[in-house]
CSV table of C-alpha atoms in Angstrom, one decimal:
chain,number,residue,atom,x,y,z
A,1,UNK,CA,23.8,-15.0,-2.2
A,2,UNK,CA,21.9,-16.4,-5.2
A,3,UNK,CA,22.5,-19.7,-6.9
A,4,UNK,CA,21.8,-20.6,-10.4
A,5,UNK,CA,22.2,-24.1,-11.8
A,6,UNK,CA,22.0,-24.4,-15.6
A,7,UNK,CA,20.3,-27.7,-15.3
A,8,UNK,CA,17.7,-26.7,-12.7
A,9,UNK,CA,17.4,-23.0,-13.3
A,10,UNK,CA,17.3,-22.3,-9.5
A,11,UNK,CA,17.4,-18.5,-9.1
A,12,UNK,CA,16.0,-18.5,-5.5
A,13,UNK,CA,18.0,-16.3,-3.1
A,14,UNK,CA,19.5,-18.5,-0.4
A,15,UNK,CA,21.0,-17.2,2.9
A,16,UNK,CA,24.6,-18.0,3.6
A,17,UNK,CA,25.3,-21.2,5.5
A,18,UNK,CA,24.4,-21.0,9.2
A,19,UNK,CA,21.9,-18.1,8.7
A,20,UNK,CA,18.2,-18.3,8.5
A,21,UNK,CA,16.0,-16.9,5.8
A,22,UNK,CA,13.5,-14.2,6.7
A,23,UNK,CA,10.3,-13.5,4.8
A,24,UNK,CA,8.4,-10.3,4.9
A,25,UNK,CA,4.8,-9.9,3.9
A,26,UNK,CA,4.9,-7.4,1.0
A,27,UNK,CA,3.1,-6.6,-2.2
A,28,UNK,CA,5.1,-6.6,-5.4
A,29,UNK,CA,5.5,-3.3,-7.2
A,30,UNK,CA,2.9,-4.5,-9.8
A,31,UNK,CA,0.4,-5.4,-7.1
A,32,UNK,CA,1.0,-2.0,-5.4
A,33,UNK,CA,0.2,0.0,-8.6
A,34,UNK,CA,-2.6,-2.4,-9.5
A,35,UNK,CA,-4.4,-2.0,-6.2
A,36,UNK,CA,-3.8,1.8,-6.2
A,37,UNK,CA,-5.3,2.0,-9.7
A,38,UNK,CA,-8.3,-0.1,-8.8
A,39,UNK,CA,-9.1,2.2,-5.9
A,40,UNK,CA,-8.6,5.4,-7.9
A,41,UNK,CA,-10.7,4.0,-10.7
A,42,UNK,CA,-13.8,3.6,-8.6
A,43,UNK,CA,-16.7,6.1,-9.2
A,44,UNK,CA,-16.0,8.7,-6.4
A,45,UNK,CA,-17.7,10.0,-4.3
A,46,UNK,CA,-18.9,6.7,-2.7
A,47,UNK,CA,-20.8,6.3,0.5
A,48,UNK,CA,-19.5,3.7,3.0
A,49,UNK,CA,-22.4,1.4,1.9
A,50,UNK,CA,-21.5,1.8,-1.8
A,51,UNK,CA,-17.9,1.2,-1.1
A,52,UNK,CA,-18.6,-1.9,1.0
A,53,UNK,CA,-20.7,-3.4,-1.7
A,54,UNK,CA,-18.1,-2.7,-4.4
A,55,UNK,CA,-15.0,-3.9,-2.6
A,56,UNK,CA,-16.8,-7.0,-1.2
A,57,UNK,CA,-18.0,-8.0,-4.7
A,58,UNK,CA,-15.1,-6.8,-6.9
A,59,UNK,CA,-12.1,-7.0,-4.6
A,60,UNK,CA,-13.1,-9.9,-2.3
A,61,UNK,CA,-12.7,-7.8,0.8
A,62,UNK,CA,-14.8,-8.6,3.9
A,63,UNK,CA,-16.0,-6.1,6.5
A,64,UNK,CA,-14.5,-6.9,9.8
A,65,UNK,CA,-14.5,-5.7,13.4
A,66,UNK,CA,-18.0,-4.4,13.5
A,67,UNK,CA,-17.6,-2.4,10.3
A,68,UNK,CA,-14.4,-0.5,11.4
A,69,UNK,CA,-12.1,-2.0,8.7
A,70,UNK,CA,-12.0,-4.5,5.9
A,71,UNK,CA,-10.1,-7.7,5.8
A,72,UNK,CA,-8.2,-8.3,2.5
A,73,UNK,CA,-5.8,-10.9,1.2
A,74,UNK,CA,-2.7,-9.5,-0.6
A,75,UNK,CA,0.1,-11.7,-1.9
A,76,UNK,CA,-1.1,-14.6,0.3
A,77,UNK,CA,-1.1,-12.6,3.5
A,78,UNK,CA,-4.1,-11.0,5.3
A,79,UNK,CA,-4.2,-7.2,6.0
A,80,UNK,CA,-6.7,-4.9,7.6
A,81,UNK,CA,-7.8,-2.1,5.3
A,82,UNK,CA,-8.7,1.0,7.3
A,83,UNK,CA,-10.8,3.8,6.0
A,84,UNK,CA,-12.4,7.1,7.2
A,85,UNK,CA,-15.7,8.7,6.3
A,86,UNK,CA,-16.9,12.3,6.3
A,87,UNK,CA,-20.1,13.7,7.7
A,88,UNK,CA,-22.0,12.7,4.6
A,89,UNK,CA,-20.8,9.1,5.2
A,90,UNK,CA,-18.6,9.2,2.1
A,91,UNK,CA,-15.2,7.6,2.0
A,92,UNK,CA,-12.4,10.1,2.6
A,93,UNK,CA,-9.4,7.7,2.6
A,94,UNK,CA,-8.4,4.1,2.5
A,95,UNK,CA,-5.1,2.8,3.9
A,96,UNK,CA,-3.3,-0.4,4.4
A,97,UNK,CA,0.2,-1.8,4.9
A,98,UNK,CA,1.9,-3.0,1.7
A,99,UNK,CA,5.0,-4.3,3.5
A,100,UNK,CA,5.8,-5.2,7.1
A,101,UNK,CA,9.2,-6.0,8.7
A,102,UNK,CA,10.7,-6.7,12.1
A,103,UNK,CA,12.4,-3.5,13.2
A,104,UNK,CA,14.7,-5.5,15.5
A,105,UNK,CA,16.4,-7.0,12.5
A,106,UNK,CA,18.7,-4.8,10.4
A,107,UNK,CA,18.1,-7.1,7.3
A,108,UNK,CA,14.4,-6.2,7.4
A,109,UNK,CA,15.0,-2.5,7.8
A,110,UNK,CA,17.3,-2.6,4.7
A,111,UNK,CA,14.7,-4.6,2.8
A,112,UNK,CA,12.0,-2.1,3.7
A,113,UNK,CA,14.2,0.7,2.3
A,114,UNK,CA,14.8,-1.3,-0.9
A,115,UNK,CA,11.0,-2.0,-1.2
A,116,UNK,CA,10.2,1.7,-0.6
A,117,UNK,CA,12.6,2.7,-3.4
A,118,UNK,CA,11.1,0.1,-5.7
A,119,UNK,CA,7.5,1.2,-4.9
A,120,UNK,CA,8.4,4.9,-5.5
A,121,UNK,CA,10.0,4.0,-8.8
A,122,UNK,CA,6.9,2.0,-9.9
A,123,UNK,CA,4.6,4.9,-8.7
A,124,UNK,CA,6.6,7.4,-10.6
A,125,UNK,CA,6.5,5.3,-13.8
A,126,UNK,CA,2.7,4.8,-13.4
A,127,UNK,CA,1.6,8.3,-12.1
A,128,UNK,CA,4.5,10.6,-13.0
A,129,UNK,CA,6.7,12.8,-10.8
A,130,UNK,CA,5.8,12.9,-7.2
A,131,UNK,CA,4.3,16.1,-5.8
A,132,UNK,CA,5.9,15.8,-2.3
A,133,UNK,CA,8.8,13.8,-1.1
A,134,UNK,CA,10.2,13.6,2.4
A,135,UNK,CA,13.3,11.4,2.9
A,136,UNK,CA,14.9,10.4,6.2
A,137,UNK,CA,14.3,7.9,9.0
A,138,UNK,CA,10.6,8.1,8.2
A,139,UNK,CA,10.1,8.8,4.5
A,140,UNK,CA,7.0,9.6,2.4
A,141,UNK,CA,6.2,10.3,-1.2
A,142,UNK,CA,2.9,11.7,-2.5
A,143,UNK,CA,1.4,11.8,-6.0
A,144,UNK,CA,-1.6,13.9,-7.0
A,145,UNK,CA,-3.4,12.3,-9.9
A,146,UNK,CA,-6.5,13.0,-12.0
A,147,UNK,CA,-9.6,14.4,-10.3
A,148,UNK,CA,-7.7,15.6,-7.3
A,149,UNK,CA,-7.0,12.1,-5.9
A,150,UNK,CA,-3.9,11.6,-3.8
A,151,UNK,CA,-1.7,8.6,-3.4
A,152,UNK,CA,0.8,8.5,-0.5
A,153,UNK,CA,3.5,6.0,0.6
A,154,UNK,CA,5.0,6.2,4.0
A,155,UNK,CA,8.0,4.2,5.3
A,156,UNK,CA,8.9,3.7,8.9
A,157,UNK,CA,11.3,1.2,10.4
A,158,UNK,CA,8.5,-1.3,10.7
A,159,UNK,CA,6.1,-0.9,7.7
A,160,UNK,CA,5.4,0.7,4.4
A,161,UNK,CA,1.8,2.1,4.4
A,162,UNK,CA,-0.2,3.1,1.4
A,163,UNK,CA,-3.0,5.7,1.7
A,164,UNK,CA,-5.4,6.7,-1.0
A,165,UNK,CA,-7.3,10.0,-0.5
A,166,UNK,CA,-10.5,10.3,-2.5
A,167,UNK,CA,-11.3,13.7,-4.0
A,168,UNK,CA,-13.5,14.2,-0.9
A,169,UNK,CA,-10.6,13.3,1.5
A,170,UNK,CA,-8.0,15.2,-0.6
A,171,UNK,CA,-9.6,18.5,0.4
A,172,UNK,CA,-8.4,17.9,4.0
A,173,UNK,CA,-5.0,16.4,3.1
A,174,UNK,CA,-2.9,19.6,3.0
């Protein structure tokens, strides 16, 4: 339930008495589209070295685990940003979780569903109609945007994952 006091303006959702409140690390829809647009706006193709320099300087990401992923802070929580490179050491794709939940709690599964719908709506508003959509227990939505770049959202019972395929990686997507 939500309470709103005219004198205090409290619109914070509160759990019913006797229940605990659960928080889920998740990007807002605006953060999702902003990060996606920041990645798509980079000058592709980029080598791993060029990408590392750019995201370290412009995004504040740090290279972690011996260079196997980046460490980024989104909405006050830390995520690993994974990537893959091709045989020319160019970035093919970049992926990270934009929402995480506890699959043992029905409330979190429902929240992930709601977040997925909100992310898809924001993506459609930003990039147009999706080019692929798979709905079910594990859902996914894909947008193809300018210069053969691909944006993909995938939802499971535990997470929502965002993957950006560079024009170099998009060749291998299908």
